Amino acid sequence: MSTMITGGTGFLGSYLARHMIREKGESGIILYDMYPNLSRVEEIQDQVHVVQGDVLETHELLATMKKYNVDKVVHLAYIMGGASRTSPVPDEKVLQYLRVQCMGAVNVFETSRIHGVSRLVYASSVAIHGYRADPYDVEEIDEDVLPRPDNFYGACKLWYEHIAAVYQEQHGLDTIGLRPTMTFGLGAGQRGSYASRLMAIPENPSYVVMPELAALGEPIEMPPGDLVTDWMYAADAAEAWYLALTVQNPKHRVFNMRTEQVRLGDVTECLRRVLPGAQITVQEEPVSLFPLMNNDRLRDDLGFRPRYTLESGIIDYVNRVRSQAGLPIIEPS
């Protein structure tokens, strides 16, 4: 039996594949991707099957599932653009965007049903709740709060949850959805939206990719330090995905997904400690932030426990970036 990860050589997919092989001793992993990025999985390339395929093509999906006797699926293929106010979906790309986001997901759900997989885990998002009306609001929301998406990305992710519930109830397809928060790690700023040619890289990249830029010696600008946000390192996110794949008889089917809540000022100070020569300025105007999420269900039902702190996650992230660029790594203090 094997596990197929759509978007498998992307940001989250590559972290999950490495985690499953190196930390869990898994084999039989298929990385299904329209634009495979082999540099992200170079160290495990001989231990995975990379398949170039399109989630819009059901025959390709089903043929891959049959060829590799796929037992479980993680659906991570998506287009990241449209999740922020700085990178909305261009008007001329809306139809293509929705086709990939929505029909691509339906194809994965339907072929999983036809093939008879034992579990399908999919990526929802904190974006189903839209942005905070007040960026300084620190009230947590749990999984029972009514979602109110305010962009195409969040609306599509909420649609995933409803489609999953119908497939679960009417067709017996075992599904679990995870709602990632702001997740940082190597490749966070270079997602499928750019490879797919549907979106342009934002002129003002999110603060979540600033450690990557600082690691390469580029000047960065961080948001005001008193803003609080959810935070998660991609290596911890990989563990959450793995737990969702393997948990037996889960009490719930949708989970908020984060590790800690941090002041952005703490992120800035951590970067200054890890990279003493970093050129960092702090902007005065607050940025748009998603609501803070309660993660009790993730901890209690899936048994999730993070391995990385803010600092250890940033150090690992920075060193992955620097290693890939041929720069000396940073030794923990």
mmCIF file of C-alpha atoms in Angstrom:
data_model
loop_
_atom_site.group_PDB
_atom_site.id
_atom_site.type_symbol
_atom_site.label_atom_id
_atom_site.label_comp_id
_atom_site.label_asym_id
_atom_site.label_seq_id
_atom_site.Cartn_x
_atom_site.Cartn_y
_atom_site.Cartn_z
ATOM 1 C CA MET A 1 0.000 0.000 0.000
ATOM 2 C CA SER A 2 1.151 3.542 -0.650
ATOM 3 C CA THR A 3 0.361 7.203 -0.029
ATOM 4 C CA MET A 4 -0.130 9.732 -2.814
ATOM 5 C CA ILE A 5 0.476 13.417 -2.114
ATOM 6 C CA THR A 6 -0.939 15.817 -4.686
ATOM 7 C CA GLY A 7 1.249 18.888 -4.893
ATOM 8 C CA GLY A 8 3.866 16.533 -3.520
ATOM 9 C CA THR A 9 6.943 18.528 -4.519
ATOM 10 C CA GLY A 10 5.427 21.798 -3.332
ATOM 11 C CA PHE A 11 6.041 23.617 -0.075
ATOM 12 C CA LEU A 12 3.984 21.517 2.350
ATOM 13 C CA GLY A 13 4.092 18.329 0.289
ATOM 14 C CA SER A 14 7.889 18.166 0.256
ATOM 15 C CA TYR A 15 8.085 18.647 4.038
ATOM 16 C CA LEU A 16 5.505 15.888 4.531
ATOM 17 C CA ALA A 17 7.321 13.486 2.199
ATOM 18 C CA ARG A 18 10.648 14.022 3.993
ATOM 19 C CA HIS A 19 8.953 13.597 7.368
ATOM 20 C CA MET A 20 7.260 10.349 6.382
ATOM 21 C CA ILE A 21 10.485 8.840 5.067
ATOM 22 C CA ARG A 22 13.056 10.149 7.529
ATOM 23 C CA GLU A 23 11.051 10.317 10.746
ATOM 24 C CA LYS A 24 8.420 7.613 10.249
ATOM 25 C CA GLY A 25 10.211 5.083 8.050
ATOM 26 C CA GLU A 26 7.425 5.059 5.482
ATOM 27 C CA SER A 27 7.868 3.901 1.891
ATOM 28 C CA GLY A 28 5.703 3.802 -1.207
ATOM 29 C CA ILE A 29 5.179 7.563 -1.387
ATOM 30 C CA ILE A 30 3.961 9.065 -4.656
ATOM 31 C CA LEU A 31 4.461 12.778 -5.274
ATOM 32 C CA TYR A 32 1.876 13.834 -7.847
ATOM 33 C CA ASP A 33 2.556 17.291 -9.231
ATOM 34 C CA MET A 34 1.798 19.236 -12.377
ATOM 35 C CA TYR A 35 5.149 21.028 -12.223
ATOM 36 C CA PRO A 36 7.476 18.773 -10.184
ATOM 37 C CA ASN A 37 10.168 20.722 -8.336
ATOM 38 C CA LEU A 38 12.814 18.073 -7.789
ATOM 39 C CA SER A 39 15.136 20.438 -5.916
ATOM 40 C CA ARG A 40 12.725 20.325 -2.956
ATOM 41 C CA VAL A 41 12.914 16.553 -2.664
ATOM 42 C CA GLU A 42 16.475 16.020 -3.858
ATOM 43 C CA GLU A 43 17.614 14.232 -0.695
ATOM 44 C CA ILE A 44 14.756 11.694 -0.877
ATOM 45 C CA GLN A 45 14.301 11.505 -4.637
ATOM 46 C CA ASP A 46 15.464 7.888 -4.831
ATOM 47 C CA GLN A 47 12.927 6.909 -2.157
ATOM 48 C CA VAL A 48 9.782 8.380 -3.729
ATOM 49 C CA HIS A 49 7.910 8.101 -7.011
ATOM 50 C CA VAL A 50 7.509 11.499 -8.692
ATOM 51 C CA VAL A 51 4.595 11.578 -11.131
ATOM 52 C CA GLN A 52 3.907 14.547 -13.363
ATOM 53 C CA GLY A 53 0.152 14.874 -13.514
ATOM 54 C CA ASP A 54 -2.753 17.303 -13.472
ATOM 55 C CA VAL A 55 -5.532 17.175 -10.868
ATOM 56 C CA LEU A 56 -7.899 18.328 -13.621
ATOM 57 C CA GLU A 57 -7.351 15.029 -15.443
ATOM 58 C CA THR A 58 -9.296 12.281 -13.684
ATOM 59 C CA HIS A 59 -7.850 9.532 -15.867
ATOM 60 C CA GLU A 60 -4.315 10.550 -14.835
ATOM 61 C CA LEU A 61 -5.267 10.557 -11.166
ATOM 62 C CA LEU A 62 -7.008 7.196 -11.321
ATOM 63 C CA ALA A 63 -4.269 5.590 -13.400
ATOM 64 C CA THR A 64 -1.673 6.708 -10.849
ATOM 65 C CA MET A 65 -3.742 5.365 -7.953
ATOM 66 C CA LYS A 66 -4.107 1.999 -9.688
ATOM 67 C CA LYS A 67 -0.478 1.742 -10.807
ATOM 68 C CA TYR A 68 0.912 2.336 -7.319
ATOM 69 C CA ASN A 69 -1.915 0.657 -5.374
ATOM 70 C CA VAL A 70 -2.602 3.891 -3.495
ATOM 71 C CA ASP A 71 -4.236 3.394 -0.106
ATOM 72 C CA LYS A 72 -4.180 6.956 1.259
ATOM 73 C CA VAL A 73 -4.237 10.402 -0.346
ATOM 74 C CA VAL A 74 -3.137 13.812 0.904
ATOM 75 C CA HIS A 75 -4.552 16.577 -1.282
ATOM 76 C CA LEU A 76 -2.242 19.598 -1.170
ATOM 77 C CA ALA A 77 -2.329 20.697 -4.824
ATOM 78 C CA TYR A 78 -3.716 24.214 -5.036
ATOM 79 C CA ILE A 79 -3.054 27.733 -6.216
ATOM 80 C CA MET A 80 -1.968 29.959 -3.366
ATOM 81 C CA GLY A 81 -2.783 33.283 -5.008
ATOM 82 C CA GLY A 82 -5.949 34.985 -3.885
ATOM 83 C CA ALA A 83 -5.331 34.321 -0.204
ATOM 84 C CA SER A 84 -4.226 37.860 0.576
ATOM 85 C CA ARG A 85 -5.210 41.416 -0.230
ATOM 86 C CA THR A 86 -1.808 42.017 -1.814
ATOM 87 C CA SER A 87 -2.219 39.171 -4.320
ATOM 88 C CA PRO A 88 -5.862 38.948 -5.448
ATOM 89 C CA VAL A 89 -6.820 36.727 -8.343
ATOM 90 C CA PRO A 90 -6.629 38.757 -11.586
ATOM 91 C CA ASP A 91 -10.041 39.110 -13.232
ATOM 92 C CA GLU A 92 -8.906 37.318 -16.372
ATOM 93 C CA LYS A 93 -7.711 34.324 -14.318
ATOM 94 C CA VAL A 94 -10.738 33.796 -12.059
ATOM 95 C CA LEU A 95 -12.317 30.987 -14.084
ATOM 96 C CA GLN A 96 -9.069 29.072 -14.449
ATOM 97 C CA TYR A 97 -8.301 29.629 -10.756
ATOM 98 C CA LEU A 98 -11.665 28.239 -9.654
ATOM 99 C CA ARG A 99 -11.391 25.331 -12.068
ATOM 100 C CA VAL A 100 -8.119 24.203 -10.512
ATOM 101 C CA GLN A 101 -9.164 24.880 -6.930
ATOM 102 C CA CYS A 102 -12.656 23.415 -7.067
ATOM 103 C CA MET A 103 -12.776 20.906 -9.917
ATOM 104 C CA GLY A 104 -9.269 19.715 -9.104
ATOM 105 C CA ALA A 105 -10.404 18.929 -5.574
ATOM 106 C CA VAL A 106 -13.582 17.208 -6.781
ATOM 107 C CA ASN A 107 -11.491 15.046 -9.098
ATOM 108 C CA VAL A 108 -9.254 13.993 -6.212
ATOM 109 C CA PHE A 109 -12.261 13.221 -4.002
ATOM 110 C CA GLU A 110 -14.085 11.307 -6.728
ATOM 111 C CA THR A 111 -11.114 9.243 -7.904
ATOM 112 C CA SER A 112 -10.324 8.462 -4.269
ATOM 113 C CA ARG A 113 -13.883 7.177 -3.869
ATOM 114 C CA ILE A 114 -13.732 5.138 -7.070
ATOM 115 C CA HIS A 115 -10.355 3.636 -6.211
ATOM 116 C CA GLY A 116 -11.421 2.920 -2.632
ATOM 117 C CA VAL A 117 -8.711 4.640 -0.610
ATOM 118 C CA SER A 118 -8.841 4.126 3.140
ATOM 119 C CA ARG A 119 -8.395 7.831 3.935
ATOM 120 C CA LEU A 120 -8.220 11.195 2.187
ATOM 121 C CA VAL A 121 -6.643 14.096 4.072
ATOM 122 C CA TYR A 122 -7.066 17.530 2.522
ATOM 123 C CA ALA A 123 -5.910 21.077 3.175
ATOM 124 C CA SER A 124 -8.521 23.559 4.284
ATOM 125 C CA SER A 125 -7.226 26.874 5.694
ATOM 126 C CA VAL A 126 -7.606 29.544 8.351
ATOM 127 C CA ALA A 127 -8.566 31.709 5.356
ATOM 128 C CA ILE A 128 -12.116 30.338 5.622
ATOM 129 C CA HIS A 129 -12.574 32.913 8.392
ATOM 130 C CA GLY A 130 -11.328 35.908 6.416
ATOM 131 C CA TYR A 131 -9.180 38.604 7.953
ATOM 132 C CA ARG A 132 -9.626 40.061 11.412
ATOM 133 C CA ALA A 133 -11.644 43.272 11.399
ATOM 134 C CA ASP A 134 -9.181 44.516 14.012
ATOM 135 C CA PRO A 135 -5.600 43.248 13.556
ATOM 136 C CA TYR A 136 -5.045 43.717 17.299
ATOM 137 C CA ASP A 137 -7.923 41.407 18.247
ATOM 138 C CA VAL A 138 -6.469 38.382 20.093
ATOM 139 C CA GLU A 139 -9.648 36.362 20.634
ATOM 140 C CA GLU A 140 -9.270 32.702 19.649
ATOM 141 C CA ILE A 141 -11.771 30.868 17.485
ATOM 142 C CA ASP A 142 -12.416 27.136 17.518
ATOM 143 C CA GLU A 143 -13.693 24.797 14.820
ATOM 144 C CA ASP A 144 -17.341 25.526 15.654
ATOM 145 C CA VAL A 145 -17.179 29.229 14.777
ATOM 146 C CA LEU A 146 -19.116 30.050 11.610
ATOM 147 C CA PRO A 147 -16.631 30.685 8.756
ATOM 148 C CA ARG A 148 -16.867 33.941 6.808
ATOM 149 C CA PRO A 149 -14.356 33.843 3.931
ATOM 150 C CA ASP A 150 -13.617 37.157 2.255
ATOM 151 C CA ASN A 151 -11.623 35.976 -0.771
ATOM 152 C CA PHE A 152 -11.703 33.232 -3.404
ATOM 153 C CA TYR A 153 -9.044 31.179 -1.662
ATOM 154 C CA GLY A 154 -10.924 30.993 1.647
ATOM 155 C CA ALA A 155 -14.229 30.342 -0.107
ATOM 156 C CA CYS A 156 -12.730 27.424 -2.038
ATOM 157 C CA LYS A 157 -11.228 25.926 1.109
ATOM 158 C CA LEU A 158 -14.580 26.130 2.900
ATOM 159 C CA TRP A 159 -16.160 24.428 -0.096
ATOM 160 C CA TYR A 160 -13.650 21.575 0.366
ATOM 161 C CA GLU A 161 -15.002 21.018 3.868
ATOM 162 C CA HIS A 162 -18.595 20.807 2.659
ATOM 163 C CA ILE A 163 -17.725 18.486 -0.235
ATOM 164 C CA ALA A 164 -15.718 16.280 2.137
ATOM 165 C CA ALA A 165 -18.667 16.052 4.527
ATOM 166 C CA VAL A 166 -20.972 14.927 1.705
ATOM 167 C CA TYR A 167 -18.496 12.327 0.460
ATOM 168 C CA GLN A 168 -18.104 11.079 4.023
ATOM 169 C CA GLU A 169 -21.835 10.853 4.717
ATOM 170 C CA GLN A 170 -23.145 9.647 1.365
ATOM 171 C CA HIS A 171 -20.237 7.592 0.037
ATOM 172 C CA GLY A 172 -18.337 6.499 3.136
ATOM 173 C CA LEU A 173 -15.113 8.195 2.047
ATOM 174 C CA ASP A 174 -12.961 8.616 5.161
ATOM 175 C CA THR A 175 -11.823 12.261 5.136
ATOM 176 C CA ILE A 176 -9.985 14.621 7.477
ATOM 177 C CA GLY A 177 -9.422 18.318 6.832
ATOM 178 C CA LEU A 178 -6.709 20.431 8.409
ATOM 179 C CA ARG A 179 -6.836 24.223 8.549
ATOM 180 C CA PRO A 180 -3.233 25.468 8.417
ATOM 181 C CA THR A 181 -2.396 28.884 9.779
ATOM 182 C CA MET A 182 0.619 30.996 8.757
ATOM 183 C CA THR A 183 3.179 28.292 8.039
ATOM 184 C CA PHE A 184 6.815 29.104 7.416
ATOM 185 C CA GLY A 185 9.605 27.040 5.896
ATOM 186 C CA LEU A 186 11.757 26.584 2.813
ATOM 187 C CA GLY A 187 9.666 27.289 -0.274
ATOM 188 C CA ALA A 188 6.883 29.203 1.491
ATOM 189 C CA GLY A 189 7.341 32.097 -0.915
ATOM 190 C CA GLN A 190 7.546 29.943 -4.035
ATOM 191 C CA ARG A 191 4.319 28.011 -4.255
ATOM 192 C CA GLY A 192 2.287 26.470 -7.017
ATOM 193 C CA SER A 193 0.613 29.737 -7.859
ATOM 194 C CA TYR A 194 3.788 30.975 -9.492
ATOM 195 C CA ALA A 195 4.770 27.742 -11.240
ATOM 196 C CA SER A 196 1.264 27.495 -12.684
ATOM 197 C CA ARG A 197 1.672 30.935 -14.270
ATOM 198 C CA LEU A 198 -1.689 31.955 -12.836
ATOM 199 C CA MET A 199 -0.359 34.448 -10.313
ATOM 200 C CA ALA A 200 2.527 36.876 -10.070
ATOM 201 C CA ILE A 201 4.849 36.951 -7.060
ATOM 202 C CA PRO A 202 3.517 39.769 -4.833
ATOM 203 C CA GLU A 203 5.528 42.959 -4.728
ATOM 204 C CA ASN A 204 5.195 42.877 -0.935
ATOM 205 C CA PRO A 205 5.729 39.263 0.161
ATOM 206 C CA SER A 206 4.177 38.081 3.409
ATOM 207 C CA TYR A 207 6.089 38.425 6.654
ATOM 208 C CA VAL A 208 6.104 34.634 6.846
ATOM 209 C CA VAL A 209 8.799 34.459 4.123
ATOM 210 C CA MET A 210 10.959 37.233 5.598
ATOM 211 C CA PRO A 211 13.333 34.768 7.354
ATOM 212 C CA GLU A 212 14.143 33.300 3.936
ATOM 213 C CA LEU A 213 15.033 36.704 2.508
ATOM 214 C CA ALA A 214 17.058 37.650 5.596
ATOM 215 C CA ALA A 215 18.945 34.339 5.425
ATOM 216 C CA LEU A 216 20.111 35.317 1.946
ATOM 217 C CA GLY A 217 21.309 38.715 3.135
ATOM 218 C CA GLU A 218 18.453 40.734 1.684
ATOM 219 C CA PRO A 219 16.995 43.677 3.640
ATOM 220 C CA ILE A 220 13.534 42.985 5.027
ATOM 221 C CA GLU A 221 10.670 44.924 6.555
ATOM 222 C CA MET A 222 8.666 43.373 9.377
ATOM 223 C CA PRO A 223 5.187 44.360 10.632
ATOM 224 C CA PRO A 224 4.680 46.164 13.974
ATOM 225 C CA GLY A 225 6.000 44.122 16.879
ATOM 226 C CA ASP A 226 2.884 44.224 19.047
ATOM 227 C CA LEU A 227 0.757 42.307 16.540
ATOM 228 C CA VAL A 228 0.059 38.689 17.564
ATOM 229 C CA THR A 229 -0.297 35.870 15.044
ATOM 230 C CA ASP A 230 -0.522 32.091 14.901
ATOM 231 C CA TRP A 231 2.744 30.508 13.824
ATOM 232 C CA MET A 232 3.812 27.079 12.631
ATOM 233 C CA TYR A 233 7.001 25.645 11.200
ATOM 234 C CA ALA A 234 6.448 23.394 8.179
ATOM 235 C CA ALA A 235 8.285 20.476 9.816
ATOM 236 C CA ASP A 236 5.720 20.538 12.632
ATOM 237 C CA ALA A 237 2.946 20.876 10.066
ATOM 238 C CA ALA A 238 4.229 17.673 8.463
ATOM 239 C CA GLU A 239 3.724 15.826 11.747
ATOM 240 C CA ALA A 240 0.130 17.085 11.932
ATOM 241 C CA TRP A 241 -0.536 15.834 8.400
ATOM 242 C CA TYR A 242 0.950 12.457 9.288
ATOM 243 C CA LEU A 243 -1.184 12.162 12.416
ATOM 244 C CA ALA A 244 -4.276 12.953 10.349
ATOM 245 C CA LEU A 245 -3.295 10.191 7.932
ATOM 246 C CA THR A 246 -2.814 7.570 10.616
ATOM 247 C CA VAL A 247 -5.233 8.350 13.468
ATOM 248 C CA GLN A 248 -7.785 5.634 14.151
ATOM 249 C CA ASN A 249 -11.469 6.473 14.660
ATOM 250 C CA PRO A 250 -11.087 10.265 14.983
ATOM 251 C CA LYS A 251 -13.751 12.067 16.994
ATOM 252 C CA HIS A 252 -13.772 14.985 14.570
ATOM 253 C CA ARG A 253 -13.164 15.522 10.868
ATOM 254 C CA VAL A 254 -11.861 19.100 10.743
ATOM 255 C CA PHE A 255 -8.990 20.527 12.791
ATOM 256 C CA ASN A 256 -7.450 23.942 13.323
ATOM 257 C CA MET A 257 -3.705 23.641 12.821
ATOM 258 C CA ARG A 258 -1.084 25.755 14.583
ATOM 259 C CA THR A 259 1.677 25.474 17.141
ATOM 260 C CA GLU A 260 2.118 28.721 19.067
ATOM 261 C CA GLN A 261 0.946 32.300 19.055
ATOM 262 C CA VAL A 262 3.736 34.835 18.777
ATOM 263 C CA ARG A 263 4.252 38.562 18.803
ATOM 264 C CA LEU A 264 5.718 39.613 15.500
ATOM 265 C CA GLY A 265 8.221 41.592 17.544
ATOM 266 C CA ASP A 266 9.477 38.276 18.939
ATOM 267 C CA VAL A 267 9.952 37.004 15.384
ATOM 268 C CA THR A 268 11.934 40.132 14.532
ATOM 269 C CA GLU A 269 14.128 39.824 17.620
ATOM 270 C CA CYS A 270 14.691 36.128 16.944
ATOM 271 C CA LEU A 271 15.869 36.936 13.427
ATOM 272 C CA ARG A 272 18.263 39.517 14.815
ATOM 273 C CA ARG A 273 19.708 36.946 17.232
ATOM 274 C CA VAL A 274 20.049 34.236 14.608
ATOM 275 C CA LEU A 275 21.308 36.605 11.894
ATOM 276 C CA PRO A 276 23.167 39.407 13.718
ATOM 277 C CA GLY A 277 23.962 41.240 10.492
ATOM 278 C CA ALA A 278 20.426 41.145 9.125
ATOM 279 C CA GLN A 279 19.064 44.424 7.789
ATOM 280 C CA ILE A 280 15.638 44.637 9.402
ATOM 281 C CA THR A 281 13.307 47.604 9.609
ATOM 282 C CA VAL A 282 9.886 47.627 11.272
ATOM 283 C CA GLN A 283 6.950 49.232 9.519
ATOM 284 C CA GLU A 284 4.447 51.377 11.376
ATOM 285 C CA GLU A 285 1.214 50.322 9.705
ATOM 286 C CA PRO A 286 -0.380 47.027 10.821
ATOM 287 C CA VAL A 287 -0.824 44.256 8.265
ATOM 288 C CA SER A 288 -3.929 42.177 7.603
ATOM 289 C CA LEU A 289 -4.013 39.111 9.832
ATOM 290 C CA PHE A 290 -6.172 36.020 10.025
ATOM 291 C CA PRO A 291 -7.965 35.244 13.308
ATOM 292 C CA LEU A 292 -6.126 33.388 16.060
ATOM 293 C CA MET A 293 -7.142 29.739 16.192
ATOM 294 C CA ASN A 294 -7.703 27.450 19.135
ATOM 295 C CA ASN A 295 -5.799 24.181 18.619
ATOM 296 C CA ASP A 296 -7.134 22.093 21.527
ATOM 297 C CA ARG A 297 -8.790 19.633 19.161
ATOM 298 C CA LEU A 298 -5.531 19.034 17.277
ATOM 299 C CA ARG A 299 -3.705 18.314 20.534
ATOM 300 C CA ASP A 300 -6.420 16.304 22.257
ATOM 301 C CA ASP A 301 -7.822 14.247 19.367
ATOM 302 C CA LEU A 302 -4.740 13.761 17.180
ATOM 303 C CA GLY A 303 -2.145 13.897 19.944
ATOM 304 C CA PHE A 304 -0.184 16.637 18.182
ATOM 305 C CA ARG A 305 2.865 17.986 20.014
ATOM 306 C CA PRO A 306 5.213 20.433 18.276
ATOM 307 C CA ARG A 307 8.943 19.716 18.152
ATOM 308 C CA TYR A 308 10.038 23.206 17.192
ATOM 309 C CA THR A 309 10.009 26.460 19.107
ATOM 310 C CA LEU A 310 9.947 29.798 17.338
ATOM 311 C CA GLU A 311 13.745 30.010 17.491
ATOM 312 C CA SER A 312 14.599 26.409 16.626
ATOM 313 C CA GLY A 313 12.188 26.538 13.703
ATOM 314 C CA ILE A 314 13.706 29.737 12.357
ATOM 315 C CA ILE A 315 17.233 28.321 12.751
ATOM 316 C CA ASP A 316 16.285 25.169 10.840
ATOM 317 C CA TYR A 317 14.532 27.247 8.167
ATOM 318 C CA VAL A 318 17.440 29.680 7.815
ATOM 319 C CA ASN A 319 19.953 26.842 7.561
ATOM 320 C CA ARG A 320 17.956 25.053 4.879
ATOM 321 C CA VAL A 321 17.869 28.270 2.868
ATOM 322 C CA ARG A 322 21.558 28.951 3.366
ATOM 323 C CA SER A 323 22.578 25.373 2.626
ATOM 324 C CA GLN A 324 20.643 25.421 -0.631
ATOM 325 C CA ALA A 325 22.349 28.716 -1.546
ATOM 326 C CA GLY A 326 25.830 27.407 -0.668
ATOM 327 C CA LEU A 327 26.171 29.680 2.365
ATOM 328 C CA PRO A 328 27.573 28.652 5.785
ATOM 329 C CA ILE A 329 24.979 27.415 8.246
ATOM 330 C CA ILE A 330 24.174 29.109 11.542
ATOM 331 C CA GLU A 331 25.145 27.276 14.719
ATOM 332 C CA PRO A 332 22.554 27.429 17.540
ATOM 333 C CA SER A 333 23.736 29.579 20.437
#
